Coordinates of C-alpha atoms in Angstrom, one line a residue:
Q20 CA 0.0 0.0 0.0
V21 CA 1.3 3.4 -1.0
E22 CA 1.7 5.9 1.8
L23 CA 1.8 9.6 1.0
E24 CA 2.8 12.3 3.4
E25 CA 2.5 16.0 2.9
S26 CA 4.1 18.8 4.9
G27 CA 4.8 22.5 4.7
G28 CA 1.4 24.0 5.4
A29 CA 1.1 27.0 7.6
S30 CA -0.8 30.2 8.3
V31 CA 0.4 33.1 6.2
P32 CA -0.9 36.6 5.5
P33 CA -2.4 37.5 2.0
G34 CA 0.4 37.9 -0.5
G35 CA 2.6 35.4 1.3
S36 CA 4.3 32.2 0.0
L37 CA 4.5 28.6 1.0
R38 CA 6.2 25.5 -0.3
L39 CA 4.4 22.3 0.3
S40 CA 6.2 19.0 0.2
C41 CA 5.0 15.5 -0.7
T42 CA 7.0 12.3 0.1
I43 CA 6.4 9.3 -2.1
P44 CA 8.5 6.2 -2.7
P45 CA 11.1 7.1 -5.4
N46 CA 10.3 4.2 -7.6
L47 CA 6.7 5.3 -7.9
L48 CA 7.5 8.9 -8.5
K49 CA 9.6 7.9 -11.5
S50 CA 6.8 6.1 -13.2
T51 CA 3.7 8.0 -12.0
T52 CA 2.2 11.3 -12.9
M53 CA 1.6 13.0 -9.6
A54 CA -0.5 16.0 -8.7
W55 CA -1.6 18.3 -5.9
F56 CA -5.2 18.4 -4.8
R57 CA -7.2 20.3 -2.4
H58 CA -9.7 18.6 -0.2
I59 CA -13.3 19.9 -0.7
A60 CA -15.4 17.7 1.5
G61 CA -15.9 14.0 2.2
D62 CA -14.3 12.1 -0.7
S63 CA -14.2 15.2 -3.0
Y64 CA -10.9 16.6 -4.0
E65 CA -10.1 19.5 -6.3
L66 CA -7.2 19.1 -8.8
V67 CA -4.8 22.0 -8.3
A68 CA -1.7 21.4 -10.3
Q69 CA 0.8 18.9 -11.7
K70 CA 4.3 19.5 -13.0
G71 CA 4.1 21.9 -15.9
R72 CA 0.4 22.6 -15.6
V73 CA -1.9 24.5 -13.3
Y74 CA -5.6 23.9 -13.7
I75 CA -7.1 27.2 -14.7
N76 CA -10.5 26.7 -13.2
T77 CA -9.0 25.7 -9.9
L78 CA -6.5 28.5 -10.0
N79 CA -9.2 31.1 -10.7
S80 CA -11.0 30.0 -7.6
I81 CA -8.0 29.7 -5.4
K82 CA -6.0 32.8 -6.6
G83 CA -2.2 32.8 -6.5
R84 CA 0.7 31.5 -8.4
F85 CA 1.5 27.8 -8.2
T86 CA 4.5 25.8 -9.5
V87 CA 5.1 22.1 -9.1
S88 CA 8.6 20.6 -9.1
E89 CA 9.8 17.0 -8.4
S90 CA 12.9 15.1 -7.5
P91 CA 12.3 11.4 -8.4
E92 CA 15.7 10.6 -6.8
Q93 CA 14.6 11.9 -3.5
G94 CA 11.0 10.8 -3.8
R95 CA 9.8 14.3 -3.3
M96 CA 7.3 16.6 -5.0
W97 CA 6.8 20.3 -4.1
L98 CA 4.1 22.9 -4.6
Q99 CA 5.4 26.4 -4.6
M100 CA 2.6 28.8 -3.7
D101 CA 3.1 32.5 -4.2
D102 CA 0.9 35.6 -3.8
L103 CA -1.6 33.7 -1.8
R104 CA -5.1 34.9 -1.2
P105 CA -7.6 33.7 1.5
A106 CA -9.4 31.7 -1.2
A107 CA -6.4 29.4 -1.4
S108 CA -6.9 28.2 2.2
G109 CA -7.6 24.5 2.6
R110 CA -6.0 21.2 3.2
Y111 CA -3.7 20.1 0.4
H112 CA -2.9 16.6 -0.6
C113 CA -0.7 14.9 -3.2
N114 CA -1.7 11.8 -5.1
R115 CA -1.4 10.3 -8.5
M116 CA -3.4 11.9 -11.4
S117 CA -5.1 8.7 -12.5
S118 CA -8.1 7.2 -10.9
P119 CA -8.5 5.5 -8.6
Q120 CA -6.2 7.5 -6.5
W121 CA -4.0 5.9 -3.8
P122 CA -5.2 6.1 -0.2
W123 CA -5.1 9.8 0.7
G124 CA -2.4 11.0 3.1
P125 CA -3.1 13.3 6.0
G126 CA -2.6 16.4 3.9
T127 CA -1.2 19.7 5.1
Q128 CA -3.3 22.8 6.1
V129 CA -2.8 26.1 4.3
T130 CA -4.4 29.1 5.9
V131 CA -4.3 32.6 4.3
A132 CA -5.6 35.3 6.6
S133 CA -4.7 38.7 7.8

């Protein structure tokens, strides 16, 4: 069973930046398209970004600049979040793009508030 772990969430003021981190077994990251999601409610997750692509509809609702990077050798994926706005608040998770996703990790909480 794949175990995913996210970290890096925090409380920041509007305009602030965060860098979220995802830990995944290196052999899987080399062969799997990974992405960042935001938990909506229950079993519903909103696709935020993958390496090289930010999902426009999500970005318009979240507001901010997002960049995904990866290090397959380290088994790490990051989400750089800049110019954050309160609408970006939420719990962020990493998982593979394809369905069904692996069991969701605990996520990491992002709070953007004055």
